[in-house]
Coordinates of C-alpha atoms and ligand atoms in Angstrom, one line a residue:
X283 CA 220.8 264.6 95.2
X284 CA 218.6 261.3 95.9
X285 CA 218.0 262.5 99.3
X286 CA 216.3 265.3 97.8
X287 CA 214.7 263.7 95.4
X288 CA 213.0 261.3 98.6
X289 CA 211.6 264.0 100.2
X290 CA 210.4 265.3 97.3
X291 CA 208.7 262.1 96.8
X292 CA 207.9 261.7 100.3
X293 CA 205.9 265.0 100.4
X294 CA 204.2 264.4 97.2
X295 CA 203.1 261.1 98.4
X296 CA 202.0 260.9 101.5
X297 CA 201.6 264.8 102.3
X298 CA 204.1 265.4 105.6
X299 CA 207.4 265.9 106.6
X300 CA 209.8 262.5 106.9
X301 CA 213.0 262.3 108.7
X302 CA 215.9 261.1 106.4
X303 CA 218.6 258.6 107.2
X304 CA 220.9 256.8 104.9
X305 CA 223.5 253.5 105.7
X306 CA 226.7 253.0 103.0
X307 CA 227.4 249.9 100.6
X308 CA 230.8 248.7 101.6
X309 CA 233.8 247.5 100.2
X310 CA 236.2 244.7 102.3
X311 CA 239.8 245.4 101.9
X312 CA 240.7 241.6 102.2
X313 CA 239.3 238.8 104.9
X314 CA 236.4 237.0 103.2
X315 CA 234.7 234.5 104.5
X316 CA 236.3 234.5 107.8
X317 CA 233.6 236.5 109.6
X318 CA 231.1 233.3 110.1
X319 CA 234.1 231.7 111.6
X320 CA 234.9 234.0 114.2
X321 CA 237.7 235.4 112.2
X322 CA 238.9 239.0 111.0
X323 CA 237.6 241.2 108.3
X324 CA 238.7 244.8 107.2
X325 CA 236.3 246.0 105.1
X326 CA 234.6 249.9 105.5
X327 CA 232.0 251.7 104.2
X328 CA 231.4 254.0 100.9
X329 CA 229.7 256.8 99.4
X330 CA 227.2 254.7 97.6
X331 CA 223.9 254.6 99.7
X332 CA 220.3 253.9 100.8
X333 CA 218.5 256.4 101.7
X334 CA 215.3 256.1 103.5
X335 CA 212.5 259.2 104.1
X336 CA 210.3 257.7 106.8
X337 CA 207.7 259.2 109.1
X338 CA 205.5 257.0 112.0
X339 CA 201.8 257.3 111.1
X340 CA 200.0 256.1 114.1
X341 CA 198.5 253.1 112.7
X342 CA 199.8 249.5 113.0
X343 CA 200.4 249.6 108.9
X344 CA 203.5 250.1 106.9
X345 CA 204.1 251.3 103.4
X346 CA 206.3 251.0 101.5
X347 CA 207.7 252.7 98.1
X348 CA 210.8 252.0 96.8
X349 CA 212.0 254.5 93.8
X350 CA 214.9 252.0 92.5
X351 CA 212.3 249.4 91.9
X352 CA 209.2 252.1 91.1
X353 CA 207.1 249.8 93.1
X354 CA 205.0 249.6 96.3
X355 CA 204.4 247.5 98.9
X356 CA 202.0 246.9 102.7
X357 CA 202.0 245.0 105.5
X358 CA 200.6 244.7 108.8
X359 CA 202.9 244.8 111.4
X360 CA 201.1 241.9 113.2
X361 CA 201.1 239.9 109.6
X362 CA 205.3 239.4 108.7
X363 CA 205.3 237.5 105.8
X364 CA 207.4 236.8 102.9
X365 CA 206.6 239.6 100.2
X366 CA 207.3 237.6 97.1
X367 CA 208.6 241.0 95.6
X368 CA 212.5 240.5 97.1
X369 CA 213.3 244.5 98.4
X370 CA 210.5 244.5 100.8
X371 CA 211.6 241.6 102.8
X372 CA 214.7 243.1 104.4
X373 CA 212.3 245.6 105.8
X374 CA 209.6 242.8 106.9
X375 CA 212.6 241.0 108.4
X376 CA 213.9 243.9 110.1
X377 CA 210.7 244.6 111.6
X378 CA 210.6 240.7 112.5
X379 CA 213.1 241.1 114.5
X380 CA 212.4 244.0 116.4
X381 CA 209.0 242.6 117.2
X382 CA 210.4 239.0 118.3
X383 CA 212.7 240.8 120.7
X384 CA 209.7 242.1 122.4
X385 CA 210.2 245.8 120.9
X386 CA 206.6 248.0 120.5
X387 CA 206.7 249.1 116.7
X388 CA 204.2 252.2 115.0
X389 CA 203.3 251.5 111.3
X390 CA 204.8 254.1 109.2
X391 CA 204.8 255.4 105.8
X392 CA 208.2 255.4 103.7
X393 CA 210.3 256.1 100.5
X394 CA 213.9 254.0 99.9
X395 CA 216.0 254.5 97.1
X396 CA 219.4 255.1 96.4
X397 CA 222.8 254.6 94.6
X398 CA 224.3 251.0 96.0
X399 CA 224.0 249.1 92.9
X400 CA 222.5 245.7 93.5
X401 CA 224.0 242.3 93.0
X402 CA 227.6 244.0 92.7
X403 CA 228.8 242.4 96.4
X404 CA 228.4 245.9 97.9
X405 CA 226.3 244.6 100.1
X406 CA 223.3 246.6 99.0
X407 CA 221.2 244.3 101.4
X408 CA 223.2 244.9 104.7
X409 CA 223.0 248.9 103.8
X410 CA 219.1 248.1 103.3
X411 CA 218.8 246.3 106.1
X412 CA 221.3 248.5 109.1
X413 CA 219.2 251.9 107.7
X414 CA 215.7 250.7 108.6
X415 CA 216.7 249.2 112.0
X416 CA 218.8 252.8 112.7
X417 CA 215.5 254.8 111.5
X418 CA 212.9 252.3 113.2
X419 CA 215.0 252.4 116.6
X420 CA 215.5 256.3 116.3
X421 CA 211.1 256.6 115.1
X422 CA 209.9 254.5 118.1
X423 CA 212.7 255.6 120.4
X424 CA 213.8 251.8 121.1
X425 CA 217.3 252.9 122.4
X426 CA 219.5 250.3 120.8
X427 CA 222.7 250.9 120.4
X428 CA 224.6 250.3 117.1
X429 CA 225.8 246.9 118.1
X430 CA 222.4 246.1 118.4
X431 CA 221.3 247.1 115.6
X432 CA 224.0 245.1 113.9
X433 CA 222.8 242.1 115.4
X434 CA 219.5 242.7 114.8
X435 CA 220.3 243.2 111.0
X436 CA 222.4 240.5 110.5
X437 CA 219.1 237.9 112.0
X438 CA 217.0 239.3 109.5
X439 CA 219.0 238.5 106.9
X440 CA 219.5 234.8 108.4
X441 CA 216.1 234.4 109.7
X442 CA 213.7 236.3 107.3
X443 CA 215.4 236.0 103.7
X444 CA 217.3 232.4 104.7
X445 CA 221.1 234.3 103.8
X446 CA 223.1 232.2 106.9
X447 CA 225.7 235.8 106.5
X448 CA 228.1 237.1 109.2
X449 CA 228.3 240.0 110.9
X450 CA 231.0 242.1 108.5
X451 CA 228.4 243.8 105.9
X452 CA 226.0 245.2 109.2
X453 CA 228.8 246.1 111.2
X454 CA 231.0 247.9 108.0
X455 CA 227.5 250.0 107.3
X456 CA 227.0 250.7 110.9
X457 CA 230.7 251.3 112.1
X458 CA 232.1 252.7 109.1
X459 CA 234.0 255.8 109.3
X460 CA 235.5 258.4 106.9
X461 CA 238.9 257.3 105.4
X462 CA 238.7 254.6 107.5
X463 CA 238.8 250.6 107.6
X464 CA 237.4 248.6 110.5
X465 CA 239.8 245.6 111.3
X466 CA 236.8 243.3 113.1
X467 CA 237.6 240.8 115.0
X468 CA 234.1 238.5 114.5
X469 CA 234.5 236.6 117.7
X470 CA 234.1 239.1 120.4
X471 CA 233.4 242.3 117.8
X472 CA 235.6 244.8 118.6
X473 CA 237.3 246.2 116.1
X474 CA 240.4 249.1 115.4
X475 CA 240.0 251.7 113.0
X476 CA 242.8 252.1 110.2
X477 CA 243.7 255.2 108.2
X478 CA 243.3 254.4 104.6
X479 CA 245.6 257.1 103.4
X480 CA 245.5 256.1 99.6
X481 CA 247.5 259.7 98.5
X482 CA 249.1 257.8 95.8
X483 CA 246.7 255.0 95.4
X484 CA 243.1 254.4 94.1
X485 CA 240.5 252.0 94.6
X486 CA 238.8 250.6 91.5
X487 CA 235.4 248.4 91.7
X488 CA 235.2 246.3 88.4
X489 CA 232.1 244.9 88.2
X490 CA 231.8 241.7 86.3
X491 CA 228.5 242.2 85.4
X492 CA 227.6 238.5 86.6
X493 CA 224.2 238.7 89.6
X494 CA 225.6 236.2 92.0
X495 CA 222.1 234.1 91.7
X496 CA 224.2 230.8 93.2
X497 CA 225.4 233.0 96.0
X498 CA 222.4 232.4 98.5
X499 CA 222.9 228.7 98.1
X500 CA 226.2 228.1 98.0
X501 CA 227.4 230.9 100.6
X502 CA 225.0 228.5 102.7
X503 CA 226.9 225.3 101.6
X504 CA 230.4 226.8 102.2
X505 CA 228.9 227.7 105.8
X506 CA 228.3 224.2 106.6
X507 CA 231.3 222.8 105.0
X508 CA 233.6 225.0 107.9
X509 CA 231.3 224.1 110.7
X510 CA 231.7 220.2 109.9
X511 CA 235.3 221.1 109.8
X512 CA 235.2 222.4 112.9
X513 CA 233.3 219.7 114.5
X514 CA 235.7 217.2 113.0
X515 CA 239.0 219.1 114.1
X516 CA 237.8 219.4 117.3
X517 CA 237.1 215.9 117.7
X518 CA 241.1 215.4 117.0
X519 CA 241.4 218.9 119.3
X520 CA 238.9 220.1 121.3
X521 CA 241.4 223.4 122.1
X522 CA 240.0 224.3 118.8
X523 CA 236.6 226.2 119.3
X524 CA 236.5 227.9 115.8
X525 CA 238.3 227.9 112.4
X526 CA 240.0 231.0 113.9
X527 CA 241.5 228.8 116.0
X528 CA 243.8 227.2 113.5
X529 CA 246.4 228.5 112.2
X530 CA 247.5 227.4 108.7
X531 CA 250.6 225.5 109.6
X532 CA 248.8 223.8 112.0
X533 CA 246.1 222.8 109.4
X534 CA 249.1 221.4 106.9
X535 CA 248.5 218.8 110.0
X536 CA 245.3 218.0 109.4
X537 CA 245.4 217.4 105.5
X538 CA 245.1 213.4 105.3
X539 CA 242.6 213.6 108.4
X540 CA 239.5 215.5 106.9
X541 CA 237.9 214.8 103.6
X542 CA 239.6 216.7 100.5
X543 CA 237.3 219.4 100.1
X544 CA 236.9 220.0 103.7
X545 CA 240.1 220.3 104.3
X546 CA 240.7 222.8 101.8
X547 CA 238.0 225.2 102.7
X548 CA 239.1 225.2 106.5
X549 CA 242.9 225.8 105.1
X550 CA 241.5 228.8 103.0
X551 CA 239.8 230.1 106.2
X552 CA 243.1 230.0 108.2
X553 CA 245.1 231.7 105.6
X554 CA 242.7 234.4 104.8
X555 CA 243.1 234.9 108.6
X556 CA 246.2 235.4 108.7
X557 CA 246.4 237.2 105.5
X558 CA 243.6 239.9 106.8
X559 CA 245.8 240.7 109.9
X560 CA 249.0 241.2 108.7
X561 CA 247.4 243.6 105.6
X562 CA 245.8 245.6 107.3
X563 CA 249.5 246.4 109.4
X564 CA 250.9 246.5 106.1
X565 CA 248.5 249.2 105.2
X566 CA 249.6 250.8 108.4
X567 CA 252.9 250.7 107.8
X568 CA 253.1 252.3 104.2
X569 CA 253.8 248.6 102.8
X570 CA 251.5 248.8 99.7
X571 CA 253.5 246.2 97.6
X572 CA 252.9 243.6 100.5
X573 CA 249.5 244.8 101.1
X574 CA 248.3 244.1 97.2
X575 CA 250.5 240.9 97.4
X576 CA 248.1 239.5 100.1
X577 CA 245.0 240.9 97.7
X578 CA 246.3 238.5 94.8
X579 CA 246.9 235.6 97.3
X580 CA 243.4 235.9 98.7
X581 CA 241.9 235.6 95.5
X582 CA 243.9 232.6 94.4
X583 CA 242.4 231.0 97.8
X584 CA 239.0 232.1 96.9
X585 CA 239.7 230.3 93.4
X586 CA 240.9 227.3 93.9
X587 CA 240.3 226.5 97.6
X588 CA 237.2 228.2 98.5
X589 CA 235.7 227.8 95.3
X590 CA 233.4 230.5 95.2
X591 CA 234.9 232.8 92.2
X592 CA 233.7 232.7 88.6
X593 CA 235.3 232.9 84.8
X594 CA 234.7 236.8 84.6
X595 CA 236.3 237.7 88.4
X596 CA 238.9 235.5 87.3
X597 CA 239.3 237.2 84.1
X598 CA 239.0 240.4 85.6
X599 CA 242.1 239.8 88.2
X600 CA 244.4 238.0 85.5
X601 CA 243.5 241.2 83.3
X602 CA 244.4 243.4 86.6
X603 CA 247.7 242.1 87.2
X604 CA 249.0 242.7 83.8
X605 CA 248.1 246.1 84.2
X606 CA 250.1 249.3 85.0
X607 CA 250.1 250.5 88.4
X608 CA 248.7 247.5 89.5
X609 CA 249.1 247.3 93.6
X610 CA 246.8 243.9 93.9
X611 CA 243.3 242.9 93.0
X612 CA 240.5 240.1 94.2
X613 CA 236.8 239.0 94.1
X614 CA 235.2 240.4 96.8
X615 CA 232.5 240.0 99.2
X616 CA 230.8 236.6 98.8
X617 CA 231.2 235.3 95.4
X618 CA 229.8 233.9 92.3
X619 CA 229.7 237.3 90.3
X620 CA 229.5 241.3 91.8
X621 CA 232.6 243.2 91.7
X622 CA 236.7 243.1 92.1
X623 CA 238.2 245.4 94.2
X624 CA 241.8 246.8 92.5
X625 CA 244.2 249.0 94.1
X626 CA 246.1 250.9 91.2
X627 CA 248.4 253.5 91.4
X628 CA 246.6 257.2 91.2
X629 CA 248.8 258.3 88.1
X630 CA 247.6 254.9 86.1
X631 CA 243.8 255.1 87.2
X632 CA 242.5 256.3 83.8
X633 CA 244.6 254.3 81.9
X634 CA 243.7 250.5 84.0
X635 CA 239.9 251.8 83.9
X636 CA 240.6 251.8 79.7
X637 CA 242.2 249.1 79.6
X638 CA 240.6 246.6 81.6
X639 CA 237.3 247.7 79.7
X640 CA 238.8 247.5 76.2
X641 CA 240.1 243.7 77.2
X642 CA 237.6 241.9 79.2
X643 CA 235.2 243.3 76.2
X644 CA 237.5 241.7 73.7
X645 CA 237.1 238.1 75.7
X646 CA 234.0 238.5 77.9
X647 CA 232.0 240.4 75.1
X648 CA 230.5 243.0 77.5
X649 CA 232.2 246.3 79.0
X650 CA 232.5 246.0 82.6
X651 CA 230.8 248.5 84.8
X652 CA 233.5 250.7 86.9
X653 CA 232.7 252.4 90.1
X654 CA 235.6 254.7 91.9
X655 CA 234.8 254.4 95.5
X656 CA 235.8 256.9 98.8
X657 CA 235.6 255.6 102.4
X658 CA 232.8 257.5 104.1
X659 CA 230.8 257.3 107.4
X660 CA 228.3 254.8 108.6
X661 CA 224.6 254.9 108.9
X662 CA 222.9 258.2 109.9
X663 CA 220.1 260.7 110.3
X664 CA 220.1 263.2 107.2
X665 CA 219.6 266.8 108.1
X666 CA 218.6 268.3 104.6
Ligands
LIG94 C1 228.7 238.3 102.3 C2 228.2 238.1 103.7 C3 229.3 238.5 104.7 C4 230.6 237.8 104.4 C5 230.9 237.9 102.9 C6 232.1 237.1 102.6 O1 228.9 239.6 102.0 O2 227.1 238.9 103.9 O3 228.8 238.2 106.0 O4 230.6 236.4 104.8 O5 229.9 237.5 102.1 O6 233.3 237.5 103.2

């Protein structure tokens, strides 16, 4: 158990007792893109993990080691800089923030590791991210409340390591609840909790083995290209206060008004709207055929109007939907490379995890990764 495993570490190391906490990857059911633009997500949280052995140690100092990376790191907490290592500076940030929001921080001594693979669109950075703020707000007795902590996340990531993200990857790690999705609703964050009762059903990650390197970048571009949307459909409608204010039909309106590409990234935004609503009532409602439709059409939107798939999640959904048992499959999570999410029929699991191998190996030249994923709970304190 890695849990285990960091306190074993923990102990060796720095010779006391830590406290353990850990804060799930997640997966998002369908809604992407839509949180920066006040929309609706439904994504929830998984049994792939960081886990984090931490103890205060009453200097103004923090160490670091993380056993994924077999590498240490320390930094004052009056001295918040860029690491130049990556994994360390979603804990600098974190602590960035707290400090900025006038919060009075101990140094402390810590282990991370854990099982969210990295680069796969799991968010492996939100879970990273959500677990120190829970443990540093539960160390130095901050009382912040989840939604805080959220918040508090999400600005490192925008602030500290320059990703201009949403809320949905914070909120999914913090919120998350067994067997359950979160349908978000990014402009005032409240959210309703849906039964994923998958009896008959699986979900498959397929990982196309591509690190989304463009994805900082252009996740930044796409950002700007709905907000001058926005600011130009308001000009023509100043009812319109978001790209969640638009519905698609109403956006057909717009088409000769905005530049091309505009226009089809703010139309991609209002369907995946719509479409994330009505599935997750279709998942409600037992209407899995309808459901996995709307997975297909999101990634069609992703592909051509969003533009922010690649060849190999491309390959992987064509490959999907010639499959048995297929229920629907996408990209997921921000683009560029990382995983697809499939929902396949229980009885044809073993045989789609064969076969998609076997034939993305026979055009792609590699065997994709596979990871069979349950809903679990959100970030916590361990009690080993
Ligand atoms: C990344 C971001 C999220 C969200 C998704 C795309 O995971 O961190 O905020 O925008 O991409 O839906």
């Amino acid at each position: 158990m890695i849990e285990k495993d960091l306190l074993y570490e923990f102990s060796t190391f720095y010779k006391k007792e830590p406290r353990i906490f850990s804060s799930p990857g997640r997966i998002n059911l369908i809604g992407e893109h839509t949180d920066y633009n006040e929309g609706f997500v439904f994504p929830a949280a998984i049994d792939k993990k960081i886990y984090l052995a931490i103890s205060p140690n009453g200097s103004s100092k923090c160490n670091l080691y993380s056993n994924t990376f077999a590498s240490t790191f320390s930094f004052e907490i009056s001295k918040r800089e860029k690491s130049g290592m990556g994994w360390p500076d979603y804990i600098i940030g974190v602590v960035d923030e707290l400090i900025k929001a006038g919060h009075q921080l101990e140094g402390f001594d810590c282990v991370v590791g854990g099982d969210v693979p990295t680069g796969a669109g799991l968010s492996s950075s939100a879970a990273l991210e959500t677990c120190f703020a829970f443990a540093l707000n539960e160390i130095n007795k901050l009382g912040l409340s989840r939604h805080d902590l959220a918040i508090i996340s999400r600005d490192a990531e925008n602030n500290f390591i320059g990703v201009k993200c949403g809320i949905m990857d914070q909120y999914a790690a913090l919120f998350g609840k067994k067997d359950e999705a979160l349908l978000l609703d990014c402009r005032n964050l409240e959210f309703e909790n849906f039964k994923v009762d998958f009896e008959d059903y699986r979900i498959v990650l397929v990982n196309s083995g591509v690190k989304h390197q463009l994805a900082n970048s252009e996740y930044n571009v796409r950002r700007e290209q709905c907000e001058k949307g926005l600011s130009q459909l308001k000009k023509m409608n100043p009812e319109i206060n978001s790209l969640r204010d638009v519905s698609s039909n109403l956006m057909l309106m717009y088409e000769k008004k905005l530049d091309p590409v505009i226009y089809k990234r703010c139309l991609y935004v209002a369907e995946e709207n719509e479409r994330a609503v009505s599935a997750a009532f279709d998942l409600a409602n037992e209407r899995f055929s309808s459901f996995g439709q709307k997975l297909f059409a999101s990634h069609e939107g992703l592909k051509n109007d969003y533009e922010v798939s690649c060849q190999e999640l491309d390959l992987l959904v064509e490959l999907a939907k010639e499959s048995k048992g297929i229920v629907g499959a996408r990209m997921m999570g921000g683009g560029f490379g990382g995983c697809t999410i499939n929902v396949v029929e229980s009885r044809y699991h073993d045989q789609f995890i064969k076969d998609i191998q076997k034939n993305f190996k026979k055009i792609a030249g590699t065997i994709p990764l596979v990871y069979n994923v349950s809903i679990s709970g959100g970030t916590m304190e361990e009690f080993i």
